[in-house]
């Protein structure tokens, strides 16, 4: 119990070197800096640098001159923009709920399986779809969503769909994308959560059981608080991934020969701007807008999830 | 927590009903996750005509499977094998670099103090939220500037930047190794490097497995970066190869109709071939995931 | 329930093994603090320009034999062949990569094959700081006599402001395919005008429900029905201007054909590549207006309709009563020479060879050659196969009457139709009532692509 409470009340510390008492003879060691140095180099080269460049692009025109907010104004006024923004919002709402609830539940259930081989088999079954990505799954969804050739045909027929084009009507798309994204993405997160649950010391769980707590109560009062950081991390990354919706509509666009448009989501629109219209500035503007939204939403979860706090004992 | 003790009167003995519900949930989700894959496996053993005419889950034959395999390796002199080899090379090289870089970084961010710690964490998170579409052009221009376009380094180096893995390591170390334990060791005169090597590393098997696994899968499945960096078909990884196959099927490219084309079952087989290495790595990595319990022991 | 899943001994072994691996890793990272070296092995040279003397050629898998044929005929030529997806299925690979190379200022290949036929619209235009990608071919690079040999109008999609920027590989002219045996069995005559076609479709729907006379489930529906009816919804009037009138009488009459057929079931709303199409309509396709490649892709394809030998007939494009027949076109690849090429002569020789030489266009090409002399021989060869119930002169006729009022703008008309009209047609909505929606969608798409809409 004590551990759970400790984890739930993280101690916030100011940035910078610790001010607390330290073993006297040693000054701040260089080792931590050396440990993060290689990563920092990569971060600058392939993360921060490109991001700053994109930011710069979004405020300049094709010849490199300062453009103010022209790029932003142009992309927001694009007739496709409002629709794409609505699509993304719908998708993110649906998918995030689906993902968080089901991943946590499934991870708890997998963790509760007592037979080792069953647990392994379940993790495997849940994970395998994650190995299929991009081009590999175009074919799969072309058939899966077809009421005539799909193994899920009875279900599709039950819902009143007679043909592939029926299934992918515009109103169905957010659900379809959420299902595809869940199918491919959930397994990985179940693995992460499973690992996190495994990290909870046996004695904590044992103590709770001796106290007479049932599996549901243990999950709610002990396991969940202890994996809170992981859940926060999942929410933030999934939020970002959700706002960057790209793969699912792109593959259905391919499978349906463009009945699902290739500018369905904002990120696809950014892609179209860059590579179809050769307008890298407009593209960068959309990306920056997406980033701002993700950051705003994420900061809420970061603050509430204690993600940056080191676990102080 | 006080509510917990109040329920003490109730014996923890309801697994029969609860267990049945759990089993049912598992059953539903196993079908959800596995059914499409079963279809894919069967599809590789069927003919194109059977795929569209027969029942969705009707099995094909081994002969047809062999036929599809011949058609697959017949595509551009067994290009599929080259692609898989390329993918393995890029992904494994990046995997090694990623582990070298991410695990120490995650540890340092979680359990040591240095000036830019919080800034680094924040930057990492911001960069992770940045849409990839925006990063492609700058990274391409960088690689072009140093003359690496068309070389393996052009994909391996960007692949090695894996902020997701750094965060995994960061969260893992910060939630599974007790800070007081490290303090005690420091007081005992243990240097920072030794702390990392002798206390943190031996406990890091689960997170090494997780980071390594996710890095491998992400790089294996990455389409866009190699698409941009590697113009030559001899250097394609398997994902780009698959899209080349896809565009050689009449259903996805009517203009290919009549030429030496790829049937849908051949495409299904190619898909399975492309996924197998990931499953192998999964099987290997997941054995280490359960070792999480060891780390818990130290937490105390 | 929470049983520790494994014995301690095994655990220790695993931990040790991992620690050893990561230990080495960490040491390396701490030891130098330097960034890791780039793994250079296995790297191959850039696939851009092969430098002076040689050329780099991008082809899709189906066109690889064309490059092989060229190499067989010119064994000394220094040609590096790179296969890519051919920009098929809306991937826009060609355009995407050229945009990147434009940004980098280098890396362009010398020759590119594209399965799209609207690439000249952008490849002929300069991007900031760069020449247009496509080299002008009719200023001496390609022999004027060769250019004249192409089927009349076939180079229209390659022509921007009077200059030719690409050579057409194949045509995909729309003709009327029909099942001779089914026609005879049911006692029908092949229609000779659109009016007769509509009337016959109505009779078929009433007398033989389940038998179809066409399909409107695919993205190329406007090319088959609207283009063939002179619908002025896609008139490109300049490099960046377009005129869109989707509610003109010519569009309305074509839309009425679609609506009537969908209403009585004689036109299917299924894609011809959908499994349900094959299941439902094998042996039940009486006729079908469609491009030249339908023969190989649908009728004579064991995975599709698999129509037996001696049954497939082909009729010339249908005219509207009192008008000359015109027809549409669905696809057909194009060959480009790069304006950045250091060896434009060899590049031009290459595209000339692959579009005109018998060694490829007659002996191996899967589609109807755009180069007229090759097309003639190609047809003769097809007729020899004995598959068709009629001669193939209708294809030649159709090839020369492709209406020139339907342009090839930088955006895809097929994508616009698929996105706005296909869901509507599938749901049973009326095309006639929604022609303005379609026109609006085209105008919007044109505007975001930088077109002035007239």
Tab-separated table of C-alpha atoms in Angstrom, chain B residues 7-247:
chain	number	residue	atom	x	y	z
B	7	UNK	CA	-13.392	-5.272	2.515
B	8	UNK	CA	-11.314	-7.644	4.560
B	9	UNK	CA	-14.357	-9.651	5.515
B	10	UNK	CA	-14.906	-10.776	2.001
B	11	UNK	CA	-12.783	-13.770	1.064
B	12	UNK	CA	-10.946	-13.424	-2.252
B	13	UNK	CA	-12.689	-16.406	-3.694
B	14	UNK	CA	-14.813	-15.383	-6.639
B	15	UNK	CA	-12.581	-16.507	-9.452
B	16	UNK	CA	-15.161	-18.887	-10.865
B	17	UNK	CA	-17.590	-16.227	-12.074
B	18	UNK	CA	-14.857	-13.686	-12.664
B	19	UNK	CA	-12.691	-16.253	-14.359
B	20	UNK	CA	-15.456	-17.189	-16.737
B	21	UNK	CA	-15.972	-13.554	-17.701
B	22	UNK	CA	-12.230	-13.127	-18.193
B	23	UNK	CA	-12.088	-16.229	-20.368
B	24	UNK	CA	-14.977	-14.955	-22.444
B	25	UNK	CA	-13.320	-11.577	-22.953
B	26	UNK	CA	-10.117	-13.310	-24.007
B	27	UNK	CA	-12.012	-15.530	-26.403
B	28	UNK	CA	-13.710	-12.573	-28.074
B	29	UNK	CA	-10.473	-10.686	-28.470
B	30	UNK	CA	-8.472	-13.659	-29.650
B	31	UNK	CA	-11.000	-14.047	-32.448
B	32	UNK	CA	-10.869	-10.330	-33.170
B	33	UNK	CA	-7.093	-10.289	-33.379
B	34	UNK	CA	-6.473	-13.666	-34.946
B	35	UNK	CA	-9.275	-14.183	-37.449
B	36	UNK	CA	-7.896	-11.765	-40.057
B	37	UNK	CA	-4.515	-13.476	-39.745
B	38	UNK	CA	-6.038	-16.873	-40.225
B	39	UNK	CA	-7.614	-15.563	-43.410
B	40	UNK	CA	-4.242	-14.259	-44.544
B	41	UNK	CA	-2.534	-17.584	-43.853
B	42	UNK	CA	-5.176	-19.454	-45.809
B	43	UNK	CA	-5.127	-16.907	-48.604
B	44	UNK	CA	-1.504	-17.753	-49.310
B	45	UNK	CA	-2.515	-21.324	-50.080
B	46	UNK	CA	-5.317	-20.441	-52.479
B	47	UNK	CA	-5.555	-19.372	-56.081
B	48	UNK	CA	-6.655	-15.932	-57.166
B	49	UNK	CA	-9.915	-17.345	-58.447
B	50	UNK	CA	-10.584	-19.196	-55.202
B	51	UNK	CA	-9.950	-16.034	-53.230
B	52	UNK	CA	-12.820	-14.252	-54.922
B	53	UNK	CA	-15.139	-17.172	-55.565
B	54	UNK	CA	-14.915	-19.525	-52.584
B	55	UNK	CA	-15.971	-19.115	-48.965
B	56	UNK	CA	-13.766	-16.693	-47.016
B	57	UNK	CA	-12.053	-19.285	-44.840
B	58	UNK	CA	-11.823	-22.151	-47.279
B	59	UNK	CA	-8.360	-23.690	-47.293
B	60	UNK	CA	-6.282	-24.013	-50.423
B	61	UNK	CA	-3.672	-26.634	-51.138
B	62	UNK	CA	0.031	-27.113	-50.605
B	63	UNK	CA	0.446	-27.354	-54.355
B	64	UNK	CA	-1.098	-23.939	-54.766
B	65	UNK	CA	1.104	-22.616	-51.991
B	66	UNK	CA	4.152	-23.857	-53.860
B	67	UNK	CA	2.773	-22.301	-57.008
B	68	UNK	CA	2.365	-18.946	-55.252
B	69	UNK	CA	5.851	-19.229	-53.839
B	70	UNK	CA	7.275	-19.826	-57.311
B	71	UNK	CA	5.417	-16.813	-58.580
B	72	UNK	CA	6.727	-14.734	-55.681
B	73	UNK	CA	10.385	-15.642	-56.107
B	74	UNK	CA	9.910	-15.324	-59.843
B	75	UNK	CA	9.226	-11.623	-59.399
B	76	UNK	CA	12.392	-9.774	-60.452
B	77	UNK	CA	14.750	-12.690	-59.681
B	78	UNK	CA	13.638	-13.361	-56.111
B	79	UNK	CA	13.649	-9.702	-55.213
B	80	UNK	CA	11.629	-10.543	-52.097
B	81	UNK	CA	14.659	-12.256	-50.563
B	82	UNK	CA	16.861	-9.252	-51.281
B	83	UNK	CA	14.274	-6.979	-49.693
B	84	UNK	CA	14.005	-9.091	-46.565
B	85	UNK	CA	17.790	-9.146	-46.324
B	86	UNK	CA	17.939	-5.363	-46.679
B	87	UNK	CA	15.258	-4.898	-44.050
B	88	UNK	CA	17.096	-7.176	-41.653
B	89	UNK	CA	20.325	-5.293	-42.192
B	90	UNK	CA	18.814	-1.844	-41.680
B	91	UNK	CA	16.679	-2.872	-38.721
B	92	UNK	CA	19.356	-4.809	-36.871
B	93	UNK	CA	22.005	-2.144	-37.350
B	94	UNK	CA	19.573	0.473	-36.107
B	95	UNK	CA	18.529	-1.807	-33.253
B	96	UNK	CA	22.098	-2.091	-31.998
B	97	UNK	CA	22.623	1.656	-32.186
B	98	UNK	CA	19.273	2.343	-30.571
B	99	UNK	CA	20.074	0.171	-27.564
B	100	UNK	CA	23.542	1.693	-27.226
B	101	UNK	CA	22.022	5.121	-27.129
B	102	UNK	CA	18.623	4.765	-25.469
B	103	UNK	CA	19.293	2.624	-22.431
B	104	UNK	CA	22.034	4.817	-20.932
B	105	UNK	CA	20.046	7.920	-21.805
B	106	UNK	CA	16.877	6.575	-20.177
B	107	UNK	CA	18.834	5.636	-17.076
B	108	UNK	CA	20.531	9.008	-16.800
B	109	UNK	CA	17.270	10.845	-17.289
B	110	UNK	CA	15.556	8.786	-14.641
B	111	UNK	CA	18.117	8.349	-11.899
B	112	UNK	CA	20.788	10.975	-12.130
B	113	UNK	CA	20.785	14.711	-11.838
B	114	UNK	CA	22.243	16.983	-14.439
B	115	UNK	CA	21.526	20.430	-15.661
B	116	UNK	CA	19.508	19.843	-18.810
B	117	UNK	CA	17.546	16.818	-17.626
B	118	UNK	CA	14.101	18.346	-17.726
B	119	UNK	CA	14.800	20.223	-20.949
B	120	UNK	CA	15.906	17.016	-22.580
B	121	UNK	CA	12.791	15.164	-21.437
B	122	UNK	CA	10.573	17.947	-22.666
B	123	UNK	CA	12.321	18.232	-26.028
B	124	UNK	CA	12.099	14.492	-26.513
B	125	UNK	CA	8.388	14.577	-25.895
B	126	UNK	CA	7.814	17.540	-28.221
B	127	UNK	CA	9.775	15.870	-30.984
B	128	UNK	CA	7.752	12.702	-30.525
B	129	UNK	CA	4.583	14.682	-31.041
B	130	UNK	CA	5.873	16.306	-34.229
B	131	UNK	CA	4.174	14.844	-37.311
B	132	UNK	CA	6.636	12.751	-39.271
B	133	UNK	CA	5.546	14.314	-42.506
B	134	UNK	CA	7.194	17.537	-41.380
B	135	UNK	CA	10.495	15.864	-40.522
B	136	UNK	CA	11.002	14.010	-43.774
B	137	UNK	CA	12.135	16.910	-45.914
B	138	UNK	CA	14.656	18.322	-43.387
B	139	UNK	CA	16.148	14.886	-42.730
B	140	UNK	CA	16.322	14.248	-46.460
B	141	UNK	CA	18.131	17.537	-47.015
B	142	UNK	CA	20.547	16.761	-44.182
B	143	UNK	CA	21.377	13.382	-45.629
B	144	UNK	CA	21.740	14.880	-49.054
B	145	UNK	CA	24.080	17.549	-47.710
B	146	UNK	CA	26.429	14.913	-46.291
B	147	UNK	CA	26.128	12.778	-49.403
B	148	UNK	CA	24.482	9.777	-47.800
B	149	UNK	CA	21.383	9.474	-50.012
B	150	UNK	CA	21.229	5.962	-51.390
B	151	UNK	CA	23.377	4.497	-48.630
B	152	UNK	CA	22.314	2.333	-45.721
B	153	UNK	CA	23.445	5.022	-43.301
B	154	UNK	CA	20.729	7.319	-44.602
B	155	UNK	CA	18.106	5.080	-43.029
B	156	UNK	CA	20.053	3.494	-40.182
B	157	UNK	CA	21.107	6.772	-38.565
B	158	UNK	CA	17.643	8.356	-38.439
B	159	UNK	CA	16.245	4.981	-37.318
B	160	UNK	CA	18.654	5.002	-34.369
B	161	UNK	CA	17.015	8.132	-33.036
B	162	UNK	CA	14.246	6.424	-31.090
B	163	UNK	CA	12.743	8.793	-28.518
B	164	UNK	CA	9.969	6.316	-27.783
B	165	UNK	CA	12.614	3.892	-26.535
B	166	UNK	CA	14.342	6.520	-24.439
B	167	UNK	CA	11.038	7.235	-22.747
B	168	UNK	CA	10.358	3.564	-22.193
B	169	UNK	CA	13.756	3.240	-20.553
B	170	UNK	CA	13.222	6.433	-18.597
B	171	UNK	CA	9.888	5.339	-17.204
B	172	UNK	CA	11.163	1.864	-16.555
B	173	UNK	CA	14.195	2.960	-14.557
B	174	UNK	CA	12.335	5.659	-12.714
B	175	UNK	CA	9.571	3.320	-11.624
B	176	UNK	CA	11.515	0.168	-10.918
B	177	UNK	CA	14.806	1.140	-9.284
B	178	UNK	CA	14.725	2.780	-5.965
B	179	UNK	CA	16.526	6.086	-5.726
B	180	UNK	CA	17.432	5.379	-2.105
B	181	UNK	CA	19.207	2.241	-3.134
B	182	UNK	CA	21.369	4.263	-5.498
B	183	UNK	CA	21.986	6.888	-2.837
B	184	UNK	CA	23.142	4.215	-0.465
B	185	UNK	CA	25.503	2.857	-3.075
B	186	UNK	CA	26.826	6.337	-3.765
B	187	UNK	CA	27.557	6.802	-0.094
B	188	UNK	CA	29.384	3.504	-0.205
B	189	UNK	CA	31.673	5.138	-2.736
B	190	UNK	CA	30.316	3.559	-5.873
B	191	UNK	CA	30.994	5.718	-8.915
B	192	UNK	CA	28.225	6.809	-11.248
B	193	UNK	CA	29.427	4.622	-14.075
B	194	UNK	CA	29.595	1.603	-11.798
B	195	UNK	CA	26.109	2.321	-10.535
B	196	UNK	CA	24.858	2.169	-14.066
B	197	UNK	CA	26.857	-0.860	-15.085
B	198	UNK	CA	26.447	-2.933	-11.961
B	199	UNK	CA	23.078	-1.985	-10.583
B	200	UNK	CA	20.937	-0.588	-13.385
B	201	UNK	CA	22.067	-2.724	-16.307
B	202	UNK	CA	21.575	-6.114	-14.687
B	203	UNK	CA	18.004	-5.074	-13.976
B	204	UNK	CA	17.299	-3.734	-17.399
B	205	UNK	CA	16.541	-6.948	-19.290
B	206	UNK	CA	12.810	-6.257	-19.652
B	207	UNK	CA	13.266	-2.763	-20.938
B	208	UNK	CA	16.097	-3.776	-23.240
B	209	UNK	CA	13.757	-6.381	-24.658
B	210	UNK	CA	10.923	-3.879	-25.025
B	211	UNK	CA	13.002	-1.100	-26.554
B	212	UNK	CA	14.826	-3.489	-28.827
B	213	UNK	CA	11.634	-5.108	-29.931
B	214	UNK	CA	9.755	-1.898	-30.629
B	215	UNK	CA	12.735	-0.395	-32.380
B	216	UNK	CA	13.051	-3.439	-34.584
B	217	UNK	CA	9.366	-3.528	-35.461
B	218	UNK	CA	9.132	0.161	-36.139
B	219	UNK	CA	12.168	0.115	-38.391
B	220	UNK	CA	11.088	-3.054	-40.104
B	221	UNK	CA	7.726	-1.518	-40.915
B	222	UNK	CA	8.917	1.977	-41.696
B	223	UNK	CA	7.952	2.886	-45.194
B	224	UNK	CA	8.459	6.525	-45.737
B	225	UNK	CA	12.034	7.103	-44.672
B	226	UNK	CA	13.566	4.383	-46.858
B	227	UNK	CA	11.162	5.392	-49.611
B	228	UNK	CA	12.686	8.837	-49.581
B	229	UNK	CA	16.298	7.877	-48.903
B	230	UNK	CA	16.793	4.824	-51.105
B	231	UNK	CA	15.934	5.381	-54.739
B	232	UNK	CA	17.481	2.154	-56.017
B	233	UNK	CA	15.295	-0.915	-56.098
B	234	UNK	CA	18.239	-3.093	-55.044
B	235	UNK	CA	18.287	-1.291	-51.693
B	236	UNK	CA	14.566	-1.440	-50.954
B	237	UNK	CA	13.478	-2.830	-47.629
B	238	UNK	CA	10.580	-5.233	-47.700
B	239	UNK	CA	7.840	-2.675	-47.055
B	240	UNK	CA	8.670	-0.740	-50.191
B	241	UNK	CA	9.065	-4.011	-52.001
B	242	UNK	CA	5.560	-4.977	-50.952
B	243	UNK	CA	4.136	-1.803	-52.358
B	244	UNK	CA	5.973	-2.539	-55.588
B	245	UNK	CA	4.294	-5.953	-55.577
B	246	UNK	CA	0.976	-4.331	-54.767
B	247	UNK	CA	1.302	-2.091	-57.780
